[in-house]
């Protein structure tokens, strides 16, 4: 990881981290190695448990116990920001639901905390689980320079093509937006790489430029456009019944003179009008001259004839003829009005492209229909000439006429619905505009799909070549398989030996703990002390790292999160834990920077870690904050040594704590050198310490509580003892004594933080 990057940690509604006490931590660092000091109850374990939810076995379990009491949800966000690129782990917990984990950091978080112990080794009586399957794929020492160069070139080419494709897609979207198409339009989503790559059908539409022209035309629609009028057809078909009666009935001939009747028929309208105007007067209504005898006789004959049944039949025949002519005229009128509507719709099409396919049916009377109407009129004329004549074919003829009328009526009904839709489109230009814009998206989709097809093919070919090359590289690299079980055993053996030397080991076949060379079986939990149990658990945690690995490169992805690794341990084991943390990178073959976050409430452990540069970045966790630890670290051991040195050189007077300081320093050194040797024996066997006969008594007496009536040792004795201890330290650990003046200048004690 490059030098100088940002680490951010946000925790909300987990344990005590809520409200104004939520964690919002950010720091500029040069590595992801940090140790966090937190007193009990400040919520460090909630953080480690949240990180542990990233493990596969935890992601399907409820994590409600992480939530702050009274809260329904909580979250942890861990981010690494380097050169403007952010990698993020997001852990979200909602009550009653499995956790939501989003991890694009590329890291494997391996967490040690009390939960790890409770779930992985304590139920097995502190016997590690040896049921481990699988292999870690290793690498052979081969020269892949050419392949790596080719891989790099292919990635660059893919990046270039990808940018070109993105630019074209963005251009297509921009062109649509320029035409007023909103991204919320359903068809706008067609302009995405995934869909442009596909073969989905969107139907046939005009070209992009044509639709743009149509939109422009739509914007120029006149403010007032009359509706298209629907053709109508009004036909009284009751006349057909009257015609059938007249033409199928044979009427007897009258006795009127045929010439007389013919004259009336020829001038019937004139005669009826004249009689109506004349009334009962004997004066001609036209010339105003009195009627002569012959005229009066003729008028009487006219009236008599017109009152006769034959005259009535002739009137009916005449009316039926007019009815048929009216039907024919209506049919012709509907045809003409339909043609007018067609012309009106055609004029609208230049404004409303959606009407382009709209067509009306032109109602035309069939040839049979025309002939049938003519035949009826001819039959009526023949009937008027001879009332006794009948026409047996009239029913068929009328049926043909009705069929012709029905065809026209159906066409008008269809046209009426079409014209109604046309008028609605005309009135709703907004809907028309939306329809055009949707089609514009489709046209753009078809245009850019064709345009980008060669680039997609080129990209896919390059991608395939890259995949094949990478597969070849992996195949060459992964020639070696490493047993995960063997690696766990080797690591467990190594770390147990570091802590216990030969006292405890592990059986390769059963994974049982061995005490002085013998398997202890299920008795391990009763044989091991609490501190030793913590050590075994920590050793198994480090060993289980291999179980997470699939290939050797995965070691570089590790992020160790370690919470309170020294619980119940004797102090000399704490140094072994610290050294184990130092060796993590080398032991696991991590070729990049190792990543370790350690949480502790033990100040001495923090001091060891930081002062020995195992982890140089130290923080203090407080309610609602994580702060950089800015004070010089000073262990109690160093504080006691400082008191001894200053008492020996006269900088301060001896006090009631001086004997306790002597005991603490000597006990620390003796445990460091000979963990199994008592302090009494250590003092007795050292040539310098053994010269002062009071030192052991001081350690045993004044360093423990007790009621005293008078002071048991003088100030001189205490000063002399301090000088002896300083001489002893100079003989073995001169550097620690020399560091005392430096430490003395730092008045802020870490325990005051």
XYZ file of C-alpha atoms in Angstrom:
753
model
C 0.000 0.000 0.000
C 1.392 3.408 -0.889
C 2.751 5.649 1.851
C 0.147 8.072 3.111
C -3.495 7.098 3.014
C -6.633 7.692 5.023
C -8.357 5.203 7.296
C -11.904 5.862 8.499
C -14.022 3.940 10.984
C -17.656 4.827 11.705
C -19.659 2.861 14.280
C -23.255 3.665 15.192
C -25.765 1.872 17.430
C -23.418 -0.988 18.327
C -23.053 -1.375 22.092
C -22.106 1.938 23.745
C -21.430 3.568 20.367
C -24.656 5.511 19.760
C -26.013 9.043 19.638
C -23.325 11.586 20.487
C -21.111 8.660 21.540
C -20.981 7.058 18.115
C -17.536 6.555 16.600
C -16.446 8.738 13.677
C -12.702 8.074 13.413
C -10.365 9.232 10.655
C -6.581 9.424 10.457
C -3.807 9.806 7.904
C -1.507 6.796 8.270
C 1.342 5.061 6.492
C 0.263 1.521 7.423
C -2.738 -0.345 8.750
C -0.957 -1.394 11.935
C -2.524 0.115 15.031
C -3.139 -0.656 18.675
C -6.154 0.757 20.506
C -6.191 1.175 24.277
C -9.676 1.048 25.771
C -10.763 0.576 29.331
C -13.464 -1.966 30.090
C -16.904 -0.882 28.938
C -15.792 1.425 26.141
C -17.026 -0.947 23.430
C -13.879 -2.348 21.788
C -15.346 -5.862 21.726
C -18.417 -4.644 19.836
C -16.088 -3.390 17.112
C -14.183 -6.682 16.851
C -17.457 -8.614 16.786
C -18.753 -6.412 13.971
C -15.600 -7.147 11.951
C -16.087 -10.859 12.639
C -19.470 -10.769 10.894
C -17.524 -10.716 7.620
C -16.594 -14.375 8.094
C -18.677 -16.752 6.004
C -20.087 -18.731 8.928
C -21.354 -15.570 10.666
C -23.128 -13.956 7.725
C -26.213 -16.188 8.027
C -26.626 -15.690 11.778
C -28.607 -12.993 13.545
C -26.482 -10.347 15.240
C -29.130 -8.577 17.324
C -26.914 -8.747 20.431
C -24.564 -6.246 18.776
C -27.243 -3.558 18.722
C -27.480 -0.841 21.324
C -30.422 -1.469 23.643
C -33.547 0.139 22.237
C -32.144 0.435 18.704
C -33.536 -1.471 15.718
C -30.467 -1.160 13.510
C -26.775 -0.378 13.633
C -23.778 -0.195 11.336
C -20.007 -0.237 11.018
C -18.212 1.375 8.090
C -14.486 0.859 7.534
C -12.867 2.742 4.647
C -9.389 2.963 3.172
C -8.853 5.945 0.865
C -5.656 5.930 -1.162
C -4.915 8.261 -4.087
C -8.586 9.144 -4.391
C -9.693 5.502 -4.557
C -11.938 4.324 -1.744
C -12.276 0.726 -0.603
C -15.023 0.076 1.878
C -16.356 -2.525 4.275
C -19.952 -1.943 5.328
C -21.606 -4.013 8.071
C -25.318 -3.353 8.649
C -27.404 -5.097 11.282
C -31.187 -4.885 11.434
C -33.034 -6.509 14.284
C -34.501 -9.882 13.325
C -32.612 -10.056 10.015
C -29.313 -11.542 8.929
C -26.494 -8.982 8.666
C -25.871 -7.170 5.391
C -22.182 -7.246 4.491
C -20.727 -5.234 1.609
C -16.964 -5.677 1.279
C -15.087 -4.236 -1.685
C -11.815 -3.807 0.188
C -10.377 -7.001 -1.235
C -9.298 -7.889 2.316
C -9.877 -10.965 4.480
C -10.678 -9.942 8.041
C -9.455 -12.531 10.566
C -10.749 -11.746 14.052
C -9.633 -12.963 17.466
C -11.878 -12.202 20.424
C -13.738 -13.988 23.193
C -16.385 -15.125 20.696
C -13.704 -16.885 18.645
C -12.584 -18.761 21.753
C -16.131 -19.631 22.828
C -17.097 -20.953 19.400
C -13.926 -22.615 18.122
C -11.894 -24.133 20.932
C -13.531 -23.893 24.344
C -16.398 -26.316 23.441
C -13.709 -28.844 22.411
C -11.978 -28.630 25.819
C -9.216 -26.537 24.255
C -8.360 -29.264 21.754
C -8.051 -27.713 18.255
C -10.325 -29.118 15.564
C -8.229 -31.266 13.236
C -11.046 -31.850 10.748
C -9.556 -29.496 8.177
C -9.919 -30.072 4.446
C -8.657 -28.334 1.349
C -5.463 -26.990 -0.092
C -3.726 -23.684 -0.582
C -2.608 -23.211 -4.157
C 1.043 -22.244 -4.227
C 3.354 -20.768 -6.826
C 6.306 -22.256 -8.626
C 9.379 -20.236 -9.437
C 8.772 -19.522 -13.121
C 9.463 -16.572 -15.369
C 6.176 -14.912 -16.252
C 7.635 -11.600 -17.418
C 6.305 -11.893 -20.967
C 2.888 -13.024 -19.793
C 2.677 -10.181 -17.284
C 3.635 -7.647 -19.954
C 0.981 -9.059 -22.265
C -1.521 -8.990 -19.406
C -0.691 -5.350 -18.701
C -1.084 -4.426 -22.374
C -4.428 -6.214 -22.659
C -5.716 -4.445 -19.555
C -4.666 -1.085 -21.025
C -6.365 -1.882 -24.337
C -9.516 -2.990 -22.557
C -9.470 0.191 -20.515
C -9.150 2.289 -23.668
C -11.968 0.474 -25.483
C -14.111 0.628 -22.362
C -13.635 4.393 -22.152
C -14.604 4.768 -25.826
C -17.752 2.716 -25.259
C -18.634 4.749 -22.173
C -18.105 7.967 -24.126
C -20.421 6.798 -26.920
C -23.111 5.704 -24.463
C -22.901 9.055 -22.685
C -23.093 10.843 -26.027
C -26.236 8.902 -26.946
C -27.829 9.858 -23.633
C -26.803 13.494 -24.048
C -28.388 13.651 -27.517
C -31.644 12.340 -26.072
C -31.586 14.848 -23.221
C -30.969 17.628 -25.752
C -34.274 16.650 -27.380
C -36.110 16.951 -24.078
C -36.145 13.235 -23.238
C -36.092 12.781 -19.479
C -33.957 9.983 -17.958
C -37.107 8.870 -16.135
C -38.677 7.914 -19.475
C -38.928 4.121 -19.504
C -37.272 3.719 -22.900
C -34.324 5.914 -21.851
C -32.956 2.900 -19.979
C -32.380 1.228 -23.355
C -29.244 3.350 -23.611
C -27.172 1.245 -21.233
C -24.223 -0.896 -22.225
C -25.843 -4.113 -21.062
C -28.944 -3.582 -23.209
C -27.025 -2.187 -26.164
C -25.089 -5.441 -26.156
C -28.277 -7.499 -26.323
C -30.646 -8.331 -29.144
C -33.964 -7.258 -27.649
C -36.612 -6.201 -30.141
C -38.104 -2.703 -29.932
C -40.146 -2.744 -33.113
C -39.799 -0.690 -36.257
C -39.397 3.063 -35.810
C -38.257 5.959 -37.961
C -34.649 7.101 -37.815
C -33.391 9.415 -35.084
C -33.204 12.404 -37.447
C -36.666 11.718 -38.851
C -38.213 11.628 -35.395
C -36.405 14.842 -34.456
C -37.998 16.432 -37.539
C -41.381 15.084 -36.445
C -40.940 16.610 -33.006
C -40.079 19.894 -34.664
C -43.211 19.691 -36.816
C -45.325 18.912 -33.761
C -44.087 22.091 -32.126
C -45.571 24.046 -35.058
C -49.145 22.733 -34.784
C -51.673 25.597 -35.345
C -53.446 26.678 -32.184
C -56.904 25.872 -33.570
C -57.557 22.834 -35.676
C -61.149 21.743 -36.349
C -62.072 18.209 -35.436
C -62.412 15.705 -38.243
C -66.131 15.149 -38.870
C -67.410 11.599 -38.782
C -69.516 10.531 -41.811
C -73.122 9.540 -41.077
C -75.705 7.381 -42.815
C -79.431 7.880 -42.279
C -81.473 5.217 -44.025
C -85.185 4.447 -43.503
C -85.414 0.797 -44.405
C -89.135 0.585 -43.611
C -89.768 1.438 -47.263
C -88.607 -2.046 -48.194
C -91.611 -3.586 -46.443
C -94.042 -1.318 -48.319
C -92.308 -2.148 -51.607
C -92.576 -5.881 -50.984
C -96.319 -5.516 -50.306
C -96.903 -3.427 -53.421
C -94.823 -5.560 -55.765
C -96.095 -8.938 -54.617
C -99.809 -7.986 -54.641
C -101.901 -8.271 -57.792
C -104.426 -5.385 -57.974
C -107.527 -5.567 -60.336
C -107.691 -3.219 -63.274
C -110.123 -0.253 -63.081
C -112.661 0.888 -65.730
C -111.060 4.274 -66.289
C -110.068 5.152 -69.785
C -106.438 4.298 -70.266
C -105.736 7.532 -72.109
C -107.375 9.488 -69.279
C -105.359 7.598 -66.662
C -102.159 8.089 -68.621
C -102.813 11.831 -68.733
C -103.279 11.978 -64.972
C -100.157 9.952 -64.329
C -98.172 12.245 -66.562
C -99.418 15.397 -64.823
C -100.411 14.068 -61.441
C -98.567 16.645 -59.364
C -99.946 19.551 -61.376
C -103.488 18.221 -61.261
C -103.384 17.594 -57.491
C -101.993 21.089 -56.899
C -104.643 22.679 -59.066
C -107.471 20.832 -57.356
C -106.122 21.811 -53.958
C -105.977 25.504 -54.928
C -109.370 25.462 -56.619
C -111.263 23.973 -53.752
C -115.035 24.152 -54.238
C -114.958 27.354 -56.288
C -115.760 27.309 -59.995
C -112.903 29.644 -60.846
C -109.539 28.568 -62.221
C -106.858 29.356 -59.600
C -104.370 30.191 -62.332
C -106.239 32.288 -64.949
C -109.111 33.374 -62.666
C -111.714 32.575 -65.374
C -114.929 30.758 -64.497
C -114.978 27.093 -65.421
C -117.021 26.055 -68.385
C -119.303 23.024 -68.429
C -116.612 20.772 -69.925
C -114.010 21.970 -67.455
C -116.302 21.298 -64.516
C -117.005 17.787 -65.862
C -113.243 17.116 -66.232
C -112.595 18.352 -62.697
C -115.281 16.038 -61.380
C -113.579 13.142 -63.241
C -110.163 14.129 -61.766
C -111.560 14.137 -58.265
C -113.313 10.862 -58.754
C -110.148 9.181 -60.057
C -107.908 10.513 -57.340
C -110.371 9.292 -54.742
C -110.249 5.846 -56.295
C -107.939 3.010 -54.826
C -105.823 2.901 -57.941
C -104.780 6.467 -57.425
C -103.816 5.685 -53.822
C -101.654 2.759 -54.971
C -99.915 4.933 -57.501
C -99.141 7.492 -54.801
C -97.582 4.761 -52.640
C -95.525 3.492 -55.553
C -94.296 7.004 -56.218
C -93.330 7.505 -52.530
C -91.486 4.176 -52.484
C -89.517 5.242 -55.526
C -88.527 8.441 -53.773
C -87.525 6.411 -50.690
C -85.207 4.229 -52.761
C -83.686 7.296 -54.398
C -83.140 8.819 -50.933
C -81.313 5.714 -49.772
C -79.072 5.803 -52.823
C -78.334 9.496 -52.225
C -77.468 8.821 -48.540
C -75.087 6.080 -49.529
C -73.382 8.382 -52.007
C -73.245 11.143 -49.388
C -71.542 8.921 -46.816
C -68.903 8.011 -49.379
C -68.227 11.655 -50.123
C -68.088 12.712 -46.447
C -65.670 9.859 -45.756
C -63.385 11.121 -48.507
C -63.516 14.558 -46.903
C -62.508 13.043 -43.538
C -59.626 11.210 -45.245
C -58.366 14.516 -46.613
C -58.598 16.136 -43.165
C -56.653 13.292 -41.545
C -54.001 13.471 -44.254
C -53.418 17.139 -43.411
C -52.991 16.233 -39.722
C -50.388 13.572 -40.412
C -47.666 16.142 -41.058
C -48.060 17.323 -37.455
C -48.822 14.002 -35.774
C -46.551 11.173 -36.951
C -48.485 8.641 -34.896
C -51.308 9.068 -37.408
C -49.089 7.929 -40.264
C -50.669 4.476 -40.408
C -54.243 5.656 -39.828
C -56.571 4.850 -42.725
C -60.344 5.083 -43.168
C -62.476 2.608 -45.048
C -64.126 4.250 -48.064
C -67.714 2.913 -48.057
C -68.587 1.837 -51.599
C -71.836 0.198 -52.702
C -71.125 -3.001 -54.567
C -72.088 -3.393 -58.214
C -74.769 -5.880 -57.198
C -76.133 -3.329 -54.773
C -76.281 -0.579 -57.399
C -78.022 -2.881 -59.864
C -80.483 -3.980 -57.176
C -81.487 -0.407 -56.324
C -81.990 0.320 -60.034
C -83.991 -2.882 -60.407
C -86.363 -1.852 -57.598
C -87.012 1.511 -59.244
C -87.709 -0.226 -62.552
C -90.071 -2.663 -60.834
C -91.949 0.226 -59.225
C -92.290 1.915 -62.622
C -93.605 -1.325 -64.145
C -96.039 -1.745 -61.244
C -97.347 1.769 -61.730
C -97.986 0.934 -65.376
C -99.785 -2.308 -64.550
C -101.093 -2.705 -61.009
C -102.008 -6.304 -61.676
C -98.389 -7.236 -62.329
C -96.298 -8.945 -59.576
C -92.525 -9.342 -59.093
C -91.496 -12.654 -57.398
C -87.755 -11.697 -57.213
C -88.286 -8.543 -55.159
C -87.272 -10.238 -51.848
C -83.889 -11.302 -53.202
C -83.343 -7.898 -54.721
C -84.135 -6.115 -51.451
C -81.861 -8.548 -49.541
C -78.995 -7.542 -51.813
C -79.757 -3.883 -51.120
C -79.785 -4.427 -47.359
C -76.435 -6.210 -47.573
C -75.001 -3.240 -49.434
C -76.363 -0.879 -46.775
C -74.880 -3.053 -43.972
C -71.425 -2.910 -45.557
C -71.571 0.874 -45.609
C -72.903 1.049 -42.034
C -70.066 -1.170 -40.768
C -67.471 0.974 -42.507
C -68.954 4.116 -40.976
C -68.966 2.541 -37.490
C -65.286 1.617 -37.854
C -64.431 5.030 -39.262
C -66.251 6.771 -36.430
C -64.033 5.044 -33.832
C -60.910 5.809 -35.845
C -61.861 9.474 -36.241
C -62.598 9.693 -32.521
C -59.048 8.472 -31.790
C -57.621 10.893 -34.359
C -59.380 13.825 -32.724
C -58.128 12.711 -29.300
C -54.563 12.607 -30.615
C -54.990 16.048 -32.129
C -56.227 17.434 -28.844
C -53.416 15.761 -26.817
C -50.165 17.025 -28.313
C -48.354 16.256 -25.009
C -49.130 12.560 -25.372
C -47.995 12.673 -28.978
C -44.758 14.338 -27.954
C -44.148 11.655 -25.300
C -44.807 8.932 -27.853
C -42.313 10.517 -30.231
C -39.687 10.787 -27.509
C -40.153 7.150 -26.623
C -39.659 6.251 -30.262
C -36.641 8.563 -30.278
C -35.103 6.418 -27.516
C -35.789 3.298 -29.560
C -34.271 4.868 -32.666
C -31.200 5.911 -30.671
C -30.974 2.395 -29.256
C -30.996 0.838 -32.732
C -28.532 3.419 -34.039
C -25.959 3.000 -31.273
C -26.379 -0.756 -31.032
C -25.296 -0.995 -34.650
C -22.577 1.618 -34.154
C -21.068 -0.026 -31.060
C -21.397 -3.629 -32.198
C -17.826 -3.759 -33.618
C -16.430 -2.181 -30.433
C -18.329 -4.651 -28.260
C -16.937 -7.520 -30.305
C -13.428 -6.114 -30.045
C -13.819 -5.654 -26.277
C -15.138 -9.190 -25.856
C -12.301 -10.641 -27.917
C -9.753 -8.762 -25.824
C -11.502 -9.843 -22.617
C -11.449 -13.452 -23.730
C -7.761 -13.196 -24.562
C -7.093 -11.672 -21.129
C -9.057 -14.390 -19.346
C -7.234 -17.112 -21.226
C -3.892 -15.474 -20.495
C -4.708 -15.083 -16.807
C -5.905 -18.677 -16.650
C -2.604 -19.739 -18.176
C -0.704 -17.645 -15.625
C -2.705 -19.133 -12.776
C -2.161 -22.629 -14.135
C 1.583 -22.056 -14.248
C 1.634 -20.446 -10.823
C -0.503 -23.041 -9.132
C 1.657 -26.068 -9.635
C 1.987 -26.682 -5.910
C -0.819 -27.606 -3.514
C -0.303 -27.061 0.185
C -2.460 -28.933 2.700
C -4.335 -26.536 4.951
C -4.300 -29.119 7.750
C -0.533 -29.492 7.525
C -0.044 -25.726 7.632
C -2.329 -25.403 10.664
C -0.372 -28.151 12.428
C 2.996 -26.577 11.594
C 1.873 -23.156 12.788
C 0.289 -24.512 15.967
C 3.490 -26.407 16.738
C 5.635 -23.328 16.153
C 3.659 -20.988 18.379
C 3.080 -23.514 21.171
C 6.831 -24.014 21.269
C 7.371 -20.256 21.392
C 5.149 -19.935 24.444
C 5.730 -23.213 26.288
C 8.985 -24.618 24.891
C 8.541 -28.389 25.387
C 5.823 -28.255 28.019
C 2.896 -28.326 25.590
C 2.744 -29.478 21.974
C 0.131 -30.861 19.564
C -0.388 -34.359 18.176
C -0.256 -34.323 14.371
C -2.838 -37.081 13.914
C -5.445 -36.187 16.545
C -4.641 -32.497 17.100
C -4.853 -33.219 20.827
C -2.777 -31.131 23.208
C 0.271 -33.030 24.473
C 1.575 -32.354 27.978
C 5.244 -33.284 28.389
C 4.946 -35.603 25.384
C 1.652 -37.333 26.273
C -1.795 -36.730 24.785
C -4.187 -35.332 27.377
C -7.405 -35.861 25.387
C -10.449 -34.124 26.855
C -8.497 -33.315 30.022
C -6.779 -30.319 28.424
C -9.325 -27.903 29.876
C -8.605 -29.154 33.402
C -4.825 -29.322 32.986
C -4.330 -25.921 31.389
C -4.447 -22.831 33.590
C -6.675 -19.938 32.520
C -3.679 -18.097 31.127
C -2.495 -21.197 29.268
C -5.961 -21.649 27.802
C -5.753 -18.107 26.460
C -2.383 -18.921 24.906
C -3.665 -22.121 23.253
C -6.670 -20.214 21.904
C -4.433 -17.467 20.511
C -2.085 -20.018 18.941
C -5.042 -21.738 17.280
C -6.304 -18.372 16.030
C -2.983 -17.681 14.346
C -2.898 -21.233 12.967
C -6.465 -21.046 11.646
C -5.343 -18.248 9.347
C -4.425 -20.920 6.800
C -8.017 -22.194 6.703
C -9.085 -18.877 5.153
C -6.557 -19.153 2.341
C -7.310 -20.501 -1.128
C -4.027 -19.507 -2.736
C -0.760 -18.091 -1.476
C -1.593 -14.621 -2.760
C -4.439 -14.533 -0.238
C -1.956 -14.021 2.611
C -1.439 -10.520 1.234
C -5.165 -9.850 1.719
C -5.144 -10.578 5.457
C -6.336 -8.028 7.980
C -5.854 -9.242 11.558
C -8.277 -7.829 14.135
C -7.130 -8.967 17.594
C -9.129 -8.126 20.711
C -7.525 -8.625 24.135
C -5.067 -11.440 23.277
C -3.409 -11.521 26.754
C -6.415 -12.246 28.963
C -5.344 -14.024 32.198
C -1.743 -14.430 30.981
C 1.307 -14.155 33.213
C 3.419 -11.169 32.330
C 6.298 -13.097 30.759
C 3.808 -14.594 28.241
C 2.806 -11.080 27.223
C 6.241 -10.611 25.677
C 5.727 -13.792 23.638
C 2.394 -12.456 22.344
C 4.079 -9.197 21.391
C 6.854 -11.054 19.572
C 4.252 -13.187 17.766
C 2.603 -10.026 16.467
C 5.975 -8.788 15.260
C 6.575 -12.055 13.380
C 3.193 -12.239 11.620
C 4.449 -10.746 8.354
C 7.491 -12.983 8.107
C 5.771 -16.123 9.355
C 2.863 -15.965 6.914
C 5.007 -14.811 4.003
C 3.142 -11.539 3.552
C 4.918 -9.637 0.783
C 2.957 -6.393 1.180
C 2.445 -4.381 4.358
C 0.810 -6.474 7.047
C -2.466 -5.198 8.478
C -3.044 -5.599 12.223
C -5.457 -3.854 14.551
C -5.034 -4.780 18.217
C -7.508 -3.794 20.938
C -6.425 -3.977 24.577
C -7.251 -2.652 28.023
C -3.796 -3.564 29.353
C -1.505 -0.551 29.496
C 1.670 -2.585 29.970
C 0.904 -4.638 26.869
C 0.271 -1.415 24.948
C 3.613 -0.065 26.147
C 5.498 -3.187 25.073
C 3.896 -3.128 21.628
C 4.474 0.558 21.008
C 7.882 1.099 22.612
C 9.355 -1.878 20.771
C 7.975 -0.566 17.471
C 5.940 -3.704 16.892
C 3.035 -1.368 16.204
C 3.935 2.298 16.298
C 0.488 3.818 15.778
C -1.339 3.933 19.108
C -4.791 5.274 19.924
C -7.001 5.707 22.953
C -10.669 4.795 22.633
C -13.020 6.919 24.688
C -16.820 7.152 24.656
C -17.649 8.667 21.278
C -14.088 9.045 19.991
C -10.797 7.427 19.064
C -7.826 9.722 19.600
C -4.157 9.456 18.728
C -2.068 8.639 21.795
C 0.389 11.542 21.924
C 2.063 10.912 25.316
C 5.394 9.146 25.798
C 4.674 5.590 26.854
C 5.971 4.729 30.320
C 5.432 1.239 31.715
C 5.046 0.692 35.473
C 8.371 -1.194 35.259
C 10.059 1.904 33.848
C 8.349 4.131 36.388
C 9.670 1.950 39.215
C 13.165 1.901 37.683
C 13.015 5.703 37.402
C 12.198 5.962 41.135
C 15.128 3.644 41.991
C 17.625 5.600 39.829
C 16.497 8.965 41.206
C 16.645 7.656 44.795
C 20.139 6.281 44.175
C 21.457 9.547 42.701
C 19.801 11.690 45.370
C 17.232 13.312 43.060
C 14.473 12.165 45.387
C 14.118 10.790 48.888
C 13.188 7.147 49.507
C 9.533 6.557 50.372
C 7.160 3.810 51.419
C 6.950 2.708 47.740
C 10.700 2.310 47.222
C 10.780 -1.337 48.325
C 7.850 -2.096 45.999
C 9.767 -0.503 43.109
C 12.822 -2.689 43.881
C 10.675 -5.835 43.945
C 8.849 -4.940 40.684
C 12.064 -4.295 38.736
C 13.895 -7.372 39.993
C 10.873 -9.641 39.553
C 10.359 -8.397 35.976
C 14.003 -9.046 35.068
C 14.097 -12.442 36.773
C 10.893 -13.577 35.057
C 12.270 -12.378 31.724
C 15.530 -14.306 32.172
C 14.350 -17.367 34.119
C 10.520 -17.719 34.135
C 10.619 -20.798 36.374
C 13.136 -19.464 38.946
C 11.992 -17.766 42.164
C 13.061 -14.206 42.893
C 14.778 -15.358 46.107
C 16.995 -17.784 44.199
C 17.641 -15.229 41.458
C 18.880 -12.630 44.020
C 20.969 -15.178 45.882
C 22.727 -16.375 42.716
C 23.562 -12.895 41.413
C 26.967 -11.627 42.556
C 25.910 -7.982 42.797
C 22.466 -8.371 44.342
C 23.593 -10.944 46.876
C 26.061 -8.426 48.388
C 23.149 -6.434 49.852
C 21.640 -8.619 52.544
C 18.578 -6.376 52.878
C 17.317 -6.503 49.293
C 15.369 -9.765 49.496
C 13.888 -8.785 52.856
C 12.873 -5.418 51.440
C 11.131 -7.189 48.569
C 9.296 -9.542 50.859
C 8.473 -7.163 53.697
C 7.999 -3.568 52.618
C 6.452 -4.481 49.256
C 3.539 -6.230 51.026
C 0.966 -4.786 53.339
C 1.297 -5.124 57.117
C 0.844 -3.199 60.374
C 4.079 -1.674 61.708
C 4.570 0.292 64.936
C 7.850 1.821 63.786
C 9.877 2.151 60.608
C 11.687 -1.129 59.959
C 14.369 0.177 57.555
C 16.202 3.480 57.545
C 16.443 5.809 54.582
C 20.130 4.962 54.293
C 19.348 1.253 53.889
C 16.805 2.027 51.147
C 19.232 4.319 49.294
C 21.959 1.683 49.507
C 19.590 -0.960 48.132
C 18.669 1.346 45.245
C 22.351 1.877 44.426
C 22.887 -1.899 44.403
C 19.959 -2.392 41.998
C 21.282 0.384 39.698
C 24.695 -1.292 39.681
C 23.010 -4.590 38.820
C 20.991 -3.014 35.977
C 24.074 -1.266 34.584
C 25.857 -4.595 34.489
C 23.147 -6.251 32.442
C 20.803 -3.651 30.928
C 22.758 -0.431 30.840
C 20.567 1.048 28.098
C 17.492 0.969 30.303
C 19.245 2.974 33.025
C 20.575 5.474 30.479
C 17.035 5.983 29.168
C 15.843 7.150 32.577
C 16.911 10.830 32.133
C 14.999 10.917 28.837
C 11.923 9.431 30.427
C 12.219 11.786 33.366
C 11.624 14.758 31.087
C 8.215 13.399 30.148
C 5.989 14.338 33.020
C 2.761 13.044 31.461
C 2.275 9.491 32.655
C 0.332 7.173 30.414
C -1.857 6.074 33.298
C -3.125 9.657 33.562
C -4.500 9.494 29.997
